[in-house]
Short mmCIF file of C-alpha atoms and ligand atoms in Angstrom, two decimals:
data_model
loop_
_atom_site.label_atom_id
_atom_site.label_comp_id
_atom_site.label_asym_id
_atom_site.label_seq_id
_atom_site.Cartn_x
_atom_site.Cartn_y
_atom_site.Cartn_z
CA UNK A 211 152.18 34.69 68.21
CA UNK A 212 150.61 36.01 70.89
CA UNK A 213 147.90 38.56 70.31
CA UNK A 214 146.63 41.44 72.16
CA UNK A 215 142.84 42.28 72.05
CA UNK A 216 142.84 45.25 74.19
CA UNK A 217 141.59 48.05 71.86
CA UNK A 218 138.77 45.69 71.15
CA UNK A 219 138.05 45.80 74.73
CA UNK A 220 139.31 42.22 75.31
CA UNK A 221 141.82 41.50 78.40
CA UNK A 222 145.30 41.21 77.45
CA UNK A 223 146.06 37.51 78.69
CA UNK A 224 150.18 37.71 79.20
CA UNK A 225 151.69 34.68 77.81
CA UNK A 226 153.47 32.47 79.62
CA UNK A 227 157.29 32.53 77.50
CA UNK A 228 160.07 35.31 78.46
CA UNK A 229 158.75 38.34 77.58
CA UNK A 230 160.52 40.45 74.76
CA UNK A 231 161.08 43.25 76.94
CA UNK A 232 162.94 41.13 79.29
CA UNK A 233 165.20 39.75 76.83
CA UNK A 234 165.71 43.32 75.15
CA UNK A 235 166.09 44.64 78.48
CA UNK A 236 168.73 42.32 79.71
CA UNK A 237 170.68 43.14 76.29
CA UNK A 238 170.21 46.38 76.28
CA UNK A 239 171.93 46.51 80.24
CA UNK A 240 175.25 45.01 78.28
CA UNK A 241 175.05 48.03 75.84
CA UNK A 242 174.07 51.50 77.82
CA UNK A 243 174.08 52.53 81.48
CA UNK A 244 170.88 51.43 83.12
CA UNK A 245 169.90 49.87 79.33
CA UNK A 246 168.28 53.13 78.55
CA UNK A 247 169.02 56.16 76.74
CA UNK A 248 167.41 58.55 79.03
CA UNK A 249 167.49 57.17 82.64
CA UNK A 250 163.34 58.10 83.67
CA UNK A 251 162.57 55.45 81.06
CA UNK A 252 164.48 52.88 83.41
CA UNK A 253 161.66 51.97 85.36
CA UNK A 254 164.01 52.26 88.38
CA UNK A 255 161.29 54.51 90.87
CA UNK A 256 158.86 51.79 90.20
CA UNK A 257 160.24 48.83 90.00
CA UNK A 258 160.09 45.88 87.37
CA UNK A 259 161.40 46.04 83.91
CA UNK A 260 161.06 48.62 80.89
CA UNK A 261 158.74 47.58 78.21
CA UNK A 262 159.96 47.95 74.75
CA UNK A 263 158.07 49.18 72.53
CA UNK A 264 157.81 48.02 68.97
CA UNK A 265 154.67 50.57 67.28
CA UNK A 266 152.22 53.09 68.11
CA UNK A 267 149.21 54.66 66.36
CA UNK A 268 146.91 57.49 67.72
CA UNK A 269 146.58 56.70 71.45
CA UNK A 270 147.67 53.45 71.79
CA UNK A 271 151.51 51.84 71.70
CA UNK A 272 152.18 48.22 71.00
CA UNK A 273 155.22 46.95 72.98
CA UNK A 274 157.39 44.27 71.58
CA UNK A 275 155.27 41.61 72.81
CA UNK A 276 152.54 42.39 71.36
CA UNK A 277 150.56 44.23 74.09
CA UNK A 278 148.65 47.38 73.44
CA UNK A 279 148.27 50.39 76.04
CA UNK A 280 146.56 53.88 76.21
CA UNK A 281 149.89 56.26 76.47
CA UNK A 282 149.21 58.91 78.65
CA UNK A 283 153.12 59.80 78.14
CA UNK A 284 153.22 60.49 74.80
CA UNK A 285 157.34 60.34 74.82
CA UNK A 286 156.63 62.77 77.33
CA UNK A 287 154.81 65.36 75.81
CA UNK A 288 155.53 65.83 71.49
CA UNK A 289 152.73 63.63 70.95
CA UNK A 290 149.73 65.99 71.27
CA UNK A 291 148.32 64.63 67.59
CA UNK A 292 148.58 61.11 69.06
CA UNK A 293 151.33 58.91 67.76
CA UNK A 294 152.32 58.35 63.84
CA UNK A 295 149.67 60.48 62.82
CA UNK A 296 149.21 61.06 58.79
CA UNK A 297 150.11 64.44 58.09
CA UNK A 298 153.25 64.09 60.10
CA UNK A 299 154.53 60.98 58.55
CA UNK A 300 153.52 62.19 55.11
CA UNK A 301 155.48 65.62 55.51
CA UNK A 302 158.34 63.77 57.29
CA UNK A 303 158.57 61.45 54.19
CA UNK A 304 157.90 63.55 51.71
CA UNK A 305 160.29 66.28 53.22
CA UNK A 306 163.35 63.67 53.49
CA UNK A 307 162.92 61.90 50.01
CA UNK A 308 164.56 65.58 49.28
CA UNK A 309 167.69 65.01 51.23
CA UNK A 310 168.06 64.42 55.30
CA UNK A 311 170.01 67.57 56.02
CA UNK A 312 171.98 69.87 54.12
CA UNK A 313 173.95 72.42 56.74
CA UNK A 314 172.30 75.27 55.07
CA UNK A 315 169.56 77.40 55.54
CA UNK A 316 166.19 75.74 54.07
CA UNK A 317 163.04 77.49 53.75
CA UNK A 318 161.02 75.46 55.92
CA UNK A 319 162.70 76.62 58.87
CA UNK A 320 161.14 79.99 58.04
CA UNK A 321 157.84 78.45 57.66
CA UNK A 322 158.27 76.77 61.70
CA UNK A 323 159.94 79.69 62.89
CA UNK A 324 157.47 82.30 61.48
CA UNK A 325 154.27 79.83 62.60
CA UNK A 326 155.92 79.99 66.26
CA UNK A 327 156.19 83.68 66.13
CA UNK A 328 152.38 83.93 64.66
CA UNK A 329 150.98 82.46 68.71
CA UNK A 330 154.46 83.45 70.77
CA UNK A 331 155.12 86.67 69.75
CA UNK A 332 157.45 87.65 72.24
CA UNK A 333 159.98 85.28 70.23
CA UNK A 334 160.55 88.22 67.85
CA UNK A 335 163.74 86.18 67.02
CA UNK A 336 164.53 82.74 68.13
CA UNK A 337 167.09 79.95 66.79
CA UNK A 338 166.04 76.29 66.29
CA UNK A 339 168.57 73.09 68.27
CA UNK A 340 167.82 69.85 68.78
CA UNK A 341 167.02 69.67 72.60
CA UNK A 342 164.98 71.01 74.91
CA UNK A 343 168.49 70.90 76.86
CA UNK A 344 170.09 72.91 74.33
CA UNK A 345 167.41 75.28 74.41
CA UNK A 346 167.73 76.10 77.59
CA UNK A 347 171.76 76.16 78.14
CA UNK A 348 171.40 78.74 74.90
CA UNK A 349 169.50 81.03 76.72
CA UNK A 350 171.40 80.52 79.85
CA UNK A 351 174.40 81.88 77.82
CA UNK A 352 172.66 84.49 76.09
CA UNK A 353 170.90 85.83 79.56
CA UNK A 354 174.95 85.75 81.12
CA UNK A 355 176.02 87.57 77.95
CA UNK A 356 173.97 90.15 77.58
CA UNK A 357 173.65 90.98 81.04
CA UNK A 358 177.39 90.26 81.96
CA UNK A 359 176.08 88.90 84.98
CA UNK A 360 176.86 85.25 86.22
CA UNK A 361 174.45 83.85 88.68
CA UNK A 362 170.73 82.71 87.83
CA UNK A 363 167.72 81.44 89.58
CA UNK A 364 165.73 77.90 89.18
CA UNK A 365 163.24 76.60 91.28
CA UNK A 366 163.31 73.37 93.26
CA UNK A 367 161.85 70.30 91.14
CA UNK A 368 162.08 72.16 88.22
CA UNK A 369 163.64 70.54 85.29
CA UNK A 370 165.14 72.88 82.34
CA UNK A 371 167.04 69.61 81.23
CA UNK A 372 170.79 68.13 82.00
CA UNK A 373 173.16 71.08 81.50
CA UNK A 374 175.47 71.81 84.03
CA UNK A 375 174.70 75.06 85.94
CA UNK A 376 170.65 73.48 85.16
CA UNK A 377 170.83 70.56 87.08
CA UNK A 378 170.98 71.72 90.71
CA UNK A 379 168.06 70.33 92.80
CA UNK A 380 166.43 69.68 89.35
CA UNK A 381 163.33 67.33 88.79
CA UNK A 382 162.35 64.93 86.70
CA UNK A 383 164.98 61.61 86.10
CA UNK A 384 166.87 63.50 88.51
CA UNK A 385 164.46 63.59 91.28
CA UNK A 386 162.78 60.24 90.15
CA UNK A 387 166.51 58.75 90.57
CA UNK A 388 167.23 60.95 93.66
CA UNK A 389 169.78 62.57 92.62
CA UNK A 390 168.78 66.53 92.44
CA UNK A 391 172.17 67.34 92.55
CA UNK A 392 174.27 65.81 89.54
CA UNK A 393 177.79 64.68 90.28
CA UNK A 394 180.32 66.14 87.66
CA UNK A 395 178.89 69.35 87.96
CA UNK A 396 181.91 71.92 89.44
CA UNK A 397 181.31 73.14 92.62
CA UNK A 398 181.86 76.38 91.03
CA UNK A 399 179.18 76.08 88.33
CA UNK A 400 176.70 75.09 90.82
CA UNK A 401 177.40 77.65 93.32
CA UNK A 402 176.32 80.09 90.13
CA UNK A 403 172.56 78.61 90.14
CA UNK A 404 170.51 79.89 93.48
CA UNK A 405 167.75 77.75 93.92
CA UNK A 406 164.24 78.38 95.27
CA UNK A 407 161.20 77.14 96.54
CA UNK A 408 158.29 77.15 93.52
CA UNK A 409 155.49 79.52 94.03
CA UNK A 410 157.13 81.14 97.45
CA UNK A 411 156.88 84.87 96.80
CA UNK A 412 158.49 85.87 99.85
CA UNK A 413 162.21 83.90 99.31
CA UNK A 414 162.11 85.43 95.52
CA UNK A 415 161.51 88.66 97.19
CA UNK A 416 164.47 88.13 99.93
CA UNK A 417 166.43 86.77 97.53
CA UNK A 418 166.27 89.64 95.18
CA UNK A 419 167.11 92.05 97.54
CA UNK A 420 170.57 90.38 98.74
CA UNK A 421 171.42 89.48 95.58
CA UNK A 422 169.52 91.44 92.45
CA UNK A 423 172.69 93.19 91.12
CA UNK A 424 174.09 90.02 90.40
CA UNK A 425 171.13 87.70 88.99
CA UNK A 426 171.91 87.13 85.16
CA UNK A 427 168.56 85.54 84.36
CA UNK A 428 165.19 83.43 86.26
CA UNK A 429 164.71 81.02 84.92
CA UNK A 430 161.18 78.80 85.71
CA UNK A 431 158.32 76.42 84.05
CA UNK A 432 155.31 78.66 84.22
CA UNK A 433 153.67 75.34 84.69
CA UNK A 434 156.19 73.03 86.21
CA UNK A 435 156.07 69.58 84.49
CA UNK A 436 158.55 67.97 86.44
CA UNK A 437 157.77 67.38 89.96
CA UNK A 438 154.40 66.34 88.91
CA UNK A 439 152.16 69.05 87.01
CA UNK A 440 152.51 72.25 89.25
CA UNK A 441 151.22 75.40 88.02
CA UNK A 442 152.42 78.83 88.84
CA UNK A 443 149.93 80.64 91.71
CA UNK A 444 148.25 83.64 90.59
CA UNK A 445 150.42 86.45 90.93
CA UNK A 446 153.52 84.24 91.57
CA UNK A 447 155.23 85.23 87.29
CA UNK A 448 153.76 88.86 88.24
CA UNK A 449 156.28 88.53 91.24
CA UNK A 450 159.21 87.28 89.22
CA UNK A 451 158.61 89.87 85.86
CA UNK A 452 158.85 92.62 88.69
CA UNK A 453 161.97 91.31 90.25
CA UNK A 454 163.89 91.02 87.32
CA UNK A 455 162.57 94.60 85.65
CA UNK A 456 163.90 96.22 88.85
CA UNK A 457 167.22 94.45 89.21
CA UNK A 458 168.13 94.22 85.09
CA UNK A 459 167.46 90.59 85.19
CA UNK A 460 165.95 88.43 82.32
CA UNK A 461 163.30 86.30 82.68
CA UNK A 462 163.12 83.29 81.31
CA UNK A 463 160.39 81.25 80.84
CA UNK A 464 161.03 77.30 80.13
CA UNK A 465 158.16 76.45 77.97
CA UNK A 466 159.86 73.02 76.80
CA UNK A 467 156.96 71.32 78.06
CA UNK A 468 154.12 73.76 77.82
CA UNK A 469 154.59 75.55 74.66
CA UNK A 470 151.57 74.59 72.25
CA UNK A 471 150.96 71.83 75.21
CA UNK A 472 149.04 74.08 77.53
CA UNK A 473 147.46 76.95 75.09
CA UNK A 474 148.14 77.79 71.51
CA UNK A 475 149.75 80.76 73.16
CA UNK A 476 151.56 78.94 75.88
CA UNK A 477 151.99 79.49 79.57
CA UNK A 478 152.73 82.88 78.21
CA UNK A 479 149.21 83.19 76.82
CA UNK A 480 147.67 82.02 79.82
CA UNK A 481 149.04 84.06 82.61
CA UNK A 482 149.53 87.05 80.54
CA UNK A 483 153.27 87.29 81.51
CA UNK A 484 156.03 88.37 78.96
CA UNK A 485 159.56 86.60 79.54
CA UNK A 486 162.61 87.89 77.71
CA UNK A 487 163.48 84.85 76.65
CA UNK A 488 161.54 81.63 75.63
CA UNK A 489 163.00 77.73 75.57
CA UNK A 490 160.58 75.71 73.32
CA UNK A 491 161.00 72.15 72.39
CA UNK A 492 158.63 68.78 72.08
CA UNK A 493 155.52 69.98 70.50
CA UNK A 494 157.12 71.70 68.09
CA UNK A 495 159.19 68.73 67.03
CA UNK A 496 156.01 66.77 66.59
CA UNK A 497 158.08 63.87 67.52
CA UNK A 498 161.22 64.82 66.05
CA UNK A 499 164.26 66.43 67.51
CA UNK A 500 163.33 69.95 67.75
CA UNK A 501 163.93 72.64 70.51
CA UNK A 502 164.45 76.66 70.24
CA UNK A 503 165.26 79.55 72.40
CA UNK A 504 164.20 83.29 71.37
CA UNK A 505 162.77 86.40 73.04
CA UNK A 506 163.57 89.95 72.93
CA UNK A 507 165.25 91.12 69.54
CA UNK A 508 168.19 93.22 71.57
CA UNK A 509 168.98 90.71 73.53
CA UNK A 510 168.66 88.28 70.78
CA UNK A 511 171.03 90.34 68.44
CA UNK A 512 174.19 89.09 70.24
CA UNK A 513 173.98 85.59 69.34
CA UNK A 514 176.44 84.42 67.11
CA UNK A 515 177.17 85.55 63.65
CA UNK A 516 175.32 89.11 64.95
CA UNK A 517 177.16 88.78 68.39
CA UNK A 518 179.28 87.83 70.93
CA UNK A 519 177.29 84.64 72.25
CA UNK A 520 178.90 81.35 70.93
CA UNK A 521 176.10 79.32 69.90
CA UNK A 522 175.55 76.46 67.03
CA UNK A 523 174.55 73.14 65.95
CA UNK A 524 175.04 70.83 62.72
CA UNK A 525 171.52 68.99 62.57
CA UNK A 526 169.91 72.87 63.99
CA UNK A 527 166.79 73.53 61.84
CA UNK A 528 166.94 70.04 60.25
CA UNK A 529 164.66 69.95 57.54
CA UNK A 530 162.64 66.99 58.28
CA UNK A 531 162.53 67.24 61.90
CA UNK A 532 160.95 70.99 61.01
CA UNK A 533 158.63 69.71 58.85
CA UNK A 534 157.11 67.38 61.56
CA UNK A 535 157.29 70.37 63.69
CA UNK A 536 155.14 72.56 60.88
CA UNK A 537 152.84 69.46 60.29
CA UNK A 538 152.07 69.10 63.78
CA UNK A 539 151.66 73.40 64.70
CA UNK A 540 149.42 73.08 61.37
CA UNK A 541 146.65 71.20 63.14
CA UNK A 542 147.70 72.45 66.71
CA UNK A 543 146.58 75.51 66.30
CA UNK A 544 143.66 75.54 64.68
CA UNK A 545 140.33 76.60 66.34
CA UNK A 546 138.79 74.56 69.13
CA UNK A 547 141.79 72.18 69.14
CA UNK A 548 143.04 73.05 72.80
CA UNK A 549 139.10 73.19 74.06
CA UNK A 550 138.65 69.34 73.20
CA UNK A 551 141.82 68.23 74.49
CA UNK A 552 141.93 70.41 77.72
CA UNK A 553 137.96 69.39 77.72
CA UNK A 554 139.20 65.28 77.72
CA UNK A 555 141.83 65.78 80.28
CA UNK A 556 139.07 67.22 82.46
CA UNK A 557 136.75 63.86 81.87
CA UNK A 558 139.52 61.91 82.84
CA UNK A 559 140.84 64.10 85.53
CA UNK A 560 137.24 64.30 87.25
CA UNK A 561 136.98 60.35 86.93
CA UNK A 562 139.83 59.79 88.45
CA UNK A 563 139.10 61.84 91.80
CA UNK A 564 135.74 60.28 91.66
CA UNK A 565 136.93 56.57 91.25
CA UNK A 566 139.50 57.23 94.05
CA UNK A 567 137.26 58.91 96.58
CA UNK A 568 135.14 55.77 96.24
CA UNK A 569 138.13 53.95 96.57
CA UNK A 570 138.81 55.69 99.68
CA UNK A 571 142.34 56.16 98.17
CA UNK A 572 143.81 59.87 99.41
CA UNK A 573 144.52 61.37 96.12
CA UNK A 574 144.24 64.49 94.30
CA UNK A 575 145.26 66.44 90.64
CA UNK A 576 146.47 69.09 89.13
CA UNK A 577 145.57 69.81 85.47
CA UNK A 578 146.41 72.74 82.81
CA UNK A 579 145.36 72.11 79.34
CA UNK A 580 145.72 68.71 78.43
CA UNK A 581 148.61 68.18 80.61
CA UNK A 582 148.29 66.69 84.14
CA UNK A 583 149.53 65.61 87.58
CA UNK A 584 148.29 62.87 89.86
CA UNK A 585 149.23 62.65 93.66
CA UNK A 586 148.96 60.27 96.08
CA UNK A 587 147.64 62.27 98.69
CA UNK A 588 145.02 64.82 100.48
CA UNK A 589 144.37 67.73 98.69
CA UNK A 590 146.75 70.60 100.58
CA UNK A 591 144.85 72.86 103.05
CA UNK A 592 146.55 75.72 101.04
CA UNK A 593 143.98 78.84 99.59
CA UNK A 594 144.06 76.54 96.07
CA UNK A 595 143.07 73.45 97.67
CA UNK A 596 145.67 72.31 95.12
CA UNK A 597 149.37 70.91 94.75
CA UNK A 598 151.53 73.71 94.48
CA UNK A 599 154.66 73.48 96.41
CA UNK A 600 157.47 71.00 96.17
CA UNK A 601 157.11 70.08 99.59
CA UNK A 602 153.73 69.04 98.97
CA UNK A 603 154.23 66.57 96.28
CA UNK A 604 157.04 64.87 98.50
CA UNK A 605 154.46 64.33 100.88
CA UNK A 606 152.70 62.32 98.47
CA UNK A 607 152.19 58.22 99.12
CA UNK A 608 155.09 57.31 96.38
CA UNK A 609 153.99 53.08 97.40
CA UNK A 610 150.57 54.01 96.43
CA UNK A 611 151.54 55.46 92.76
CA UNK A 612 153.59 52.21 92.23
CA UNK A 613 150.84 50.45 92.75
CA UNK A 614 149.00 52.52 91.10
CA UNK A 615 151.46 52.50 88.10
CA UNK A 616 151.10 48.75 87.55
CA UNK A 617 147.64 47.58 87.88
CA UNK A 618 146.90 50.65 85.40
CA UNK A 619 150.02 49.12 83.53
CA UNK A 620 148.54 45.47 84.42
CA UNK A 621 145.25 46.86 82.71
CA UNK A 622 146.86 48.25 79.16
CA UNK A 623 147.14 51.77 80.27
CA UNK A 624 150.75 53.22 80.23
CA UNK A 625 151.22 56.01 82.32
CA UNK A 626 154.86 57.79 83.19
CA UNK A 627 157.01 55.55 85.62
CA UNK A 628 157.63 58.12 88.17
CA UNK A 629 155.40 60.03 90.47
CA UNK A 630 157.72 63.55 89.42
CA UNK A 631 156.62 63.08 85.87
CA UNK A 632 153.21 64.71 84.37
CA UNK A 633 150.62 63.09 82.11
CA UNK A 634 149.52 64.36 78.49
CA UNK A 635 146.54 63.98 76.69
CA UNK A 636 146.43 63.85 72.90
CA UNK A 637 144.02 64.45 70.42
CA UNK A 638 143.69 60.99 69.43
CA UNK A 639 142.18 59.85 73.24
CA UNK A 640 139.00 60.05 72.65
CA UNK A 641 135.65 58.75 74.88
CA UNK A 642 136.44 54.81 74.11
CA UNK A 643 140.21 55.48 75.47
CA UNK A 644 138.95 57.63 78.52
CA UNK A 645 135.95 55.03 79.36
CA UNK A 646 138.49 51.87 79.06
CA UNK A 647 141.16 54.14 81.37
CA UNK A 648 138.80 54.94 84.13
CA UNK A 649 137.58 51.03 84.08
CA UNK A 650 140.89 50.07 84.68
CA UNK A 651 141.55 52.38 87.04
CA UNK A 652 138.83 51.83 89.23
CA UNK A 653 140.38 48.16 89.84
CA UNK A 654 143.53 50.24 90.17
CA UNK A 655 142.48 52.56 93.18
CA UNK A 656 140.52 49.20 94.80
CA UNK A 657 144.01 47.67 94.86
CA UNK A 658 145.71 51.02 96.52
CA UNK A 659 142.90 50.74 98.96
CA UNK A 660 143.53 46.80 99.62
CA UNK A 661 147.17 47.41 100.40
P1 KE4 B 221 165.25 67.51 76.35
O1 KE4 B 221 166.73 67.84 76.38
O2 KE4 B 221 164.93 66.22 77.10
O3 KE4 B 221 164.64 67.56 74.95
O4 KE4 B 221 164.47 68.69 77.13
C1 KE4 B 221 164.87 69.01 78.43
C2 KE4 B 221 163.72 69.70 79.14
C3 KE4 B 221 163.77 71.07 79.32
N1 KE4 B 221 162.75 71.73 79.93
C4 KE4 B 221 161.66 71.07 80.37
C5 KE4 B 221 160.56 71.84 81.03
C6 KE4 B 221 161.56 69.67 80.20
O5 KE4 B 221 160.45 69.03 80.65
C7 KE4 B 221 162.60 68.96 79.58
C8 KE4 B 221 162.58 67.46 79.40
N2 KE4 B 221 161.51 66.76 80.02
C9 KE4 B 221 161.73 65.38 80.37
C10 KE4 B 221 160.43 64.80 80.92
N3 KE4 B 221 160.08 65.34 82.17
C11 KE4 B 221 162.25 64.58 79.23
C12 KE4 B 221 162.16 63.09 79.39
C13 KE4 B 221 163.49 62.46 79.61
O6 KE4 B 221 164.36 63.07 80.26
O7 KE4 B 221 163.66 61.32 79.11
#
């Protein structure tokens, strides 16, 4: 059987019979659309074909031939412990040798709701549902209900997951695949969802004034993860907290991604902006499938049984999927945890820029915490000298990332397969995983360069 030396810091020589992936791929083409079950996974805005994977431990995955990789995806983003690590497994195992799921209350989804409450406070009551997209349609419905109002803002390349009235010029699979705009969504729906730039004060502020009185909810990534990591620009959530407070609109802040990713405390923490409503999910699965939407106790209060808002879900505040949730908050939260990872990312994130300038490869990041973005490109001549419009990560050299993609891929380091997707950082990549990453990408950039 072929074997894989990598973590020992031996080359992974690819043997010469089919690959497993190949053969799993071409089966699993017969079974779902695309042979995925989530199309980003498809390899489709790269090119070649998905690896399977088979195991994974701390930072590393095995696929199902045997090869081992740093994952810098972490199945995009719950893995901020690394992968299968102890006290997760052991609560997940010891918390389902009680029973799987019983479609009652349980007191361990006190214990994950009141531990989310302890570092996001403005959740002063939120529900647990198995999807980020859940999450986010919830609040959605709660933002239309309360307010009575139908229409709601996104942001172009943001992603709040597959809902209807969500995905209008959404990121993401959508944007890796091209396809912003979903078909099967009613014209009608759509024409509900206004769209704007990200971080473009002035069309929130024109917007607002033709159209406040009718603007249910805003909804937005504080740090969009979508299009690339994107953070907000100072003053840009001040903008959008004042918009809605004048026009009796809820904000919404999609912290899917970034809640317990970015800061204990969240985007929320970190820009010191209160939304009325919060989408969670990812993190606080630990792996598992876990989302949850909360804010503001009156506007909270009209979810079903209290209220008129229609909203429920059979495996909602599973048991075991909470207590990988718990087991993973446990450990996220304690002291110094976010300084070492957000500390790591920074290593790696400095490396890179330094490896590529070398290279003489345009390219430039954006990192919060201990997620990130890479782009193919100049830094912008914008007052951040950052990434930080939509426009400006289209304008990034999409050949170069592929190339990019798979020498790093070539080199046993497994980063997302799409240039719209951001990196994470766990606390299981430590200085042997960042040293072998920026080795391999060295070669990486020299090959971008060479093309
Ligand atoms: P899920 O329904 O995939 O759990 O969550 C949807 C969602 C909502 N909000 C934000 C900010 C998100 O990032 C997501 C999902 N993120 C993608 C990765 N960019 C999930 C990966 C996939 O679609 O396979």
């Amino acid at each position: 059987m072929f074997e894989c030396r990598f973590s020992e810091g031996l080359p992974c020589k690819m043997s010469n019979a089919k690959p497993r992936s190949e053969s799993l791929f071409e089966a699993s083409q017969r079974l779902m659309p695309g042979g995925v079950n989530s199309p980003v996974r498809a390899f489709q805005r790269v090119g070649g074909a998905p690896l399977f994977f088979r195991q994974a431990k701390g930072a590393w995955v095995t696929d199902e031939d045997g090869h081992q990789y740093i994952d810098y995806v972490g199945s995009y983003g719950p893995m901020i412990l690394g992968h299968a690590h102890d006290a997760v497994i052991d609560a997940v195992t010891r918390t389902a040798r009680n029973g799987l799921s019983f479609g009652a209350p349980t007191a361990i989804e006190n214990e994950l709701a009141e531990l989310v409450q302890q570092y996001m406070p403005s959740l002063e009551r939120l529900r647990m549902v198995s999807s980020g997209t859940e999450a986010t349609m919830s609040a959605i419905r709660v933002a239309r209900g309360y307010t009575g109002r139908d229409r709601i803002v996104k942001f172009e390349g943001c992603y709040h997951g597959h809902s209807d009235a969500l995905l209008v010029k959404a990121g993401s699979g959508a944007l890796t695949l091209g396809e912003p705009d979903s078909l099967g969504v009613p014209a009608a729906v759509a024409a509900q969802t206004i769209t704007l730039p990200y971080n473009d004060i002035d069309a929130l502020q024109t917007c607002f004034q033709t159209a406040g009185s009718e603007i249910a909810a805003v909804i937005i990534e504080p740090i969009a993860g979508n299009m690339g990591c994107v953070p907000a620009v100072a003053g840009f959530l001040d903008a959008i907290r004042e918009q809605c407070d004048q026009s009796g609109s809820l904000l919404i802040f999609d912290e899917v991604m970034t809640g317990f990713r970015v800061a204990r405390d969240g985007a929320q923490g970190l820009y010191g902006v209160k939304p009325d409503l919060t989408t969670l999910g990812k993190v606080i699965g630990g792996g598992m499938p876990v989302g949850a939407f909360g804010g503001r106790e009156d506007v909270m209060s009209i979810v079903a049984p209290l209220g008129g808002v229609y909203q429920a879900g059979t495996l909602s505040g599973n048991p075991v999927a909470m207590a990988a949730g718990l087991a993973t908050l446990e450990l996220v939260t304690q002291d110094g945890f976010f300084e070492d990872i957000t500390s790591t990312t920074e290593v790696l994130m400095t490396g890179f820029e330094d490896l590529a300038g070398q290279a003489g490869v345009s390219f430039t990041t954006n990192q919060v915490g201990a997620m990130f973005g890479i782009f193919f490109r100049e830094p912008p001549t914008n007052s951040d000298g950052r990434v930080t419009t939509f426009d400006e990560v289209l304008a990034a050299n999409s050949d170069a990332f592929n190339t990019f993609f798979h020498a790093m891929l070539k080199a046993g380091v497994y980063l997302a397969p799409s240039p719209f997707e951001s990196g994470f950082v766990s606390s299981a990549h430590g200085e042997k995983e960042v040293a072998a990453t920026l080795t391999a990408a060295a070669d990486a950039f020299k090959q971008v360069s060479s093309n």
